[in-house]
GROMACS .gro file of C-alpha atoms in nm:
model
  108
    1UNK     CA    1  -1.590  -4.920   3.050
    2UNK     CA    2  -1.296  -5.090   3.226
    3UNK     CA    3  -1.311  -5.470   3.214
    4UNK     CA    4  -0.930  -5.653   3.265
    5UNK     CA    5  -0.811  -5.961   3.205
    6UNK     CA    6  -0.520  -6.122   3.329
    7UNK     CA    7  -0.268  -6.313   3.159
    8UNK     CA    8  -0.387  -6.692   3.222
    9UNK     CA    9  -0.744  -6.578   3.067
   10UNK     CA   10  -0.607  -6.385   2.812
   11UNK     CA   11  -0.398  -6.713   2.669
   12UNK     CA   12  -0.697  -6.950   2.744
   13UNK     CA   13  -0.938  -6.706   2.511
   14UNK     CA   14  -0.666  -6.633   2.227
   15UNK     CA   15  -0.632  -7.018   2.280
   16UNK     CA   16  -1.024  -7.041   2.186
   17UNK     CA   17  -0.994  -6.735   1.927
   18UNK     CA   18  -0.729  -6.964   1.737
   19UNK     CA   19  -0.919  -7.279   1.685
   20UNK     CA   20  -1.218  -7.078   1.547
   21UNK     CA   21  -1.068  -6.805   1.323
   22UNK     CA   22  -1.387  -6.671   1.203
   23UNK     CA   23  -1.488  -6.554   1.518
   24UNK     CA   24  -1.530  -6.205   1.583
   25UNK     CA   25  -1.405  -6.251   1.897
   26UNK     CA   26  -1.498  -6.347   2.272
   27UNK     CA   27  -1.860  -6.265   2.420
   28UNK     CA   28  -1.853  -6.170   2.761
   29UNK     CA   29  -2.168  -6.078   2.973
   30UNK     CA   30  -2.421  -6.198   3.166
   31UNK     CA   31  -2.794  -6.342   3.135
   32UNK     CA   32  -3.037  -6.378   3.386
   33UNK     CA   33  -3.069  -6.723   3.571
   34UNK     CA   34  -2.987  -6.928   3.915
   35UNK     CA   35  -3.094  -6.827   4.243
   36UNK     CA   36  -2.889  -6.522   4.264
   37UNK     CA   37  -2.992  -6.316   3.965
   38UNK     CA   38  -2.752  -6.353   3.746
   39UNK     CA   39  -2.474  -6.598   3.554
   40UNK     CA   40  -2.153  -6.481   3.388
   41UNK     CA   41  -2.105  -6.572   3.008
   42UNK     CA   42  -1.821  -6.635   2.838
   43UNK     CA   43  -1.813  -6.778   2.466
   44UNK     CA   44  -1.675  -6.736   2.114
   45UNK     CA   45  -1.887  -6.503   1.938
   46UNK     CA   46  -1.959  -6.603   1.611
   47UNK     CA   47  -2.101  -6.243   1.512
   48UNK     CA   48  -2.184  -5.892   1.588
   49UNK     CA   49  -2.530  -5.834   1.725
   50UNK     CA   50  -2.746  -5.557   1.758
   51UNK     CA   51  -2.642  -5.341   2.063
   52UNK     CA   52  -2.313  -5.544   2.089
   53UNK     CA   53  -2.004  -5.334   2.130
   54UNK     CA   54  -1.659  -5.423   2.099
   55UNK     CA   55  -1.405  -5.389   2.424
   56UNK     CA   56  -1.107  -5.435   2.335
   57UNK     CA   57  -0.824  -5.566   2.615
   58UNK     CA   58  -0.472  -5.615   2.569
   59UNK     CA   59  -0.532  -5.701   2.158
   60UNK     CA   60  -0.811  -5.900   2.280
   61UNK     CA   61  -1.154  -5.823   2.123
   62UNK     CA   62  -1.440  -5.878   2.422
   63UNK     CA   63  -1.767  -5.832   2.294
   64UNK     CA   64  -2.033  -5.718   2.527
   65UNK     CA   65  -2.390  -5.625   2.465
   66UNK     CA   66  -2.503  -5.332   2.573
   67UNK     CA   67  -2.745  -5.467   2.878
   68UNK     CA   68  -2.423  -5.648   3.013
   69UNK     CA   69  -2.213  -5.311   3.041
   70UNK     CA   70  -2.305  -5.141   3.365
   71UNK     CA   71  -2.345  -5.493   3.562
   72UNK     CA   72  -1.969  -5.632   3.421
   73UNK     CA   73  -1.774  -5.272   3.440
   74UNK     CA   74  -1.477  -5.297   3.651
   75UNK     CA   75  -1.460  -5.667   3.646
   76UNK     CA   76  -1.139  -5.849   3.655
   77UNK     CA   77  -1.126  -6.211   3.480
   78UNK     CA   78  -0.893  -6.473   3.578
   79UNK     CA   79  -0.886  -6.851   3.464
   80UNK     CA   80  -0.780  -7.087   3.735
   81UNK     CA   81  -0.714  -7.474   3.727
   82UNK     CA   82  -0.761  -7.616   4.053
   83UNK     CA   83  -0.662  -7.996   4.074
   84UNK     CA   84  -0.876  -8.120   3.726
   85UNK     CA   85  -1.084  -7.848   3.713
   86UNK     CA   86  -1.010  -7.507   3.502
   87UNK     CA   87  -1.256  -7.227   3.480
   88UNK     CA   88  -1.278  -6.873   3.438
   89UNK     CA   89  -1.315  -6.695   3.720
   90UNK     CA   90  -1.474  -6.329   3.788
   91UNK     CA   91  -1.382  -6.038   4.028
   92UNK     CA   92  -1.706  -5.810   3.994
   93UNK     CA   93  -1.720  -5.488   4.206
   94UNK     CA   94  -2.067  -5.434   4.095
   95UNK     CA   95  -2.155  -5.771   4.248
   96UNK     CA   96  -2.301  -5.756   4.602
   97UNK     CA   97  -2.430  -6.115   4.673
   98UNK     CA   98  -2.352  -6.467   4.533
   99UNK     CA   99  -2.549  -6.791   4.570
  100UNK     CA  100  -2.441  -7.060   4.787
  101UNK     CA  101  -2.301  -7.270   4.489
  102UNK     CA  102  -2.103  -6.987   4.338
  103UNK     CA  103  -2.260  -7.004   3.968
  104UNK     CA  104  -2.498  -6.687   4.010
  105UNK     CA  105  -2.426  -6.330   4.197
  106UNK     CA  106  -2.722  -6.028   4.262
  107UNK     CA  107  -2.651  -5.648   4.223
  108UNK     CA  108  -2.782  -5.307   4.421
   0.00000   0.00000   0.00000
């Protein structure tokens, strides 16, 4: 398993991780929606679920659930601001279509 995540998301999640202490630490996956197939997710988690499993990158715990694993291996994970707009943004090698809006991507 081989997720990275550069520097800008790194400080943007510790930034997160900080104002909610009790967290045990950032969820990263995906779930099934748009027109693509399927939406990235990023959020605090608040606990460990069944089947979740714990990447950790750079100091930084990522937890992942174990349907997310194959589809998100290799990705990188940026955070850009572009004018007044910041988001996180997602290099996926498994990825092998996106929607025309961007918000969902399909797999082989």
């Amino acid at each position: 398993m081989s997720i990275t995540i550069t520097s800008a998301a790194n400080e943007r999640m510790r930034h997160f991780l900080a104002a909610t202490p009790t967290a045990a630490g950032v969820r990263f996956g995906v779930k099934r929606t748009g027109c693509s197939g399927f939406a990235y997710v990023v959020d605090l988690a608040e606990s460990m679920g069944e089947g979740d499993r714990v990447v950790e990158v750079d100091g930084l715990p990522l937890i992942v659930d174990d349907k997310s694993l194959a589809l998100v291996d290799g990705t990188v994970i940026d955070f850009q601001r572009q004018g007044l707009n910041a988001s996180f943004v997602f290099h996926n090698p498994n990825a092998t279509g996106a929607c025309g809006c961007g918000e969902s991507f399909t797999v082989s």
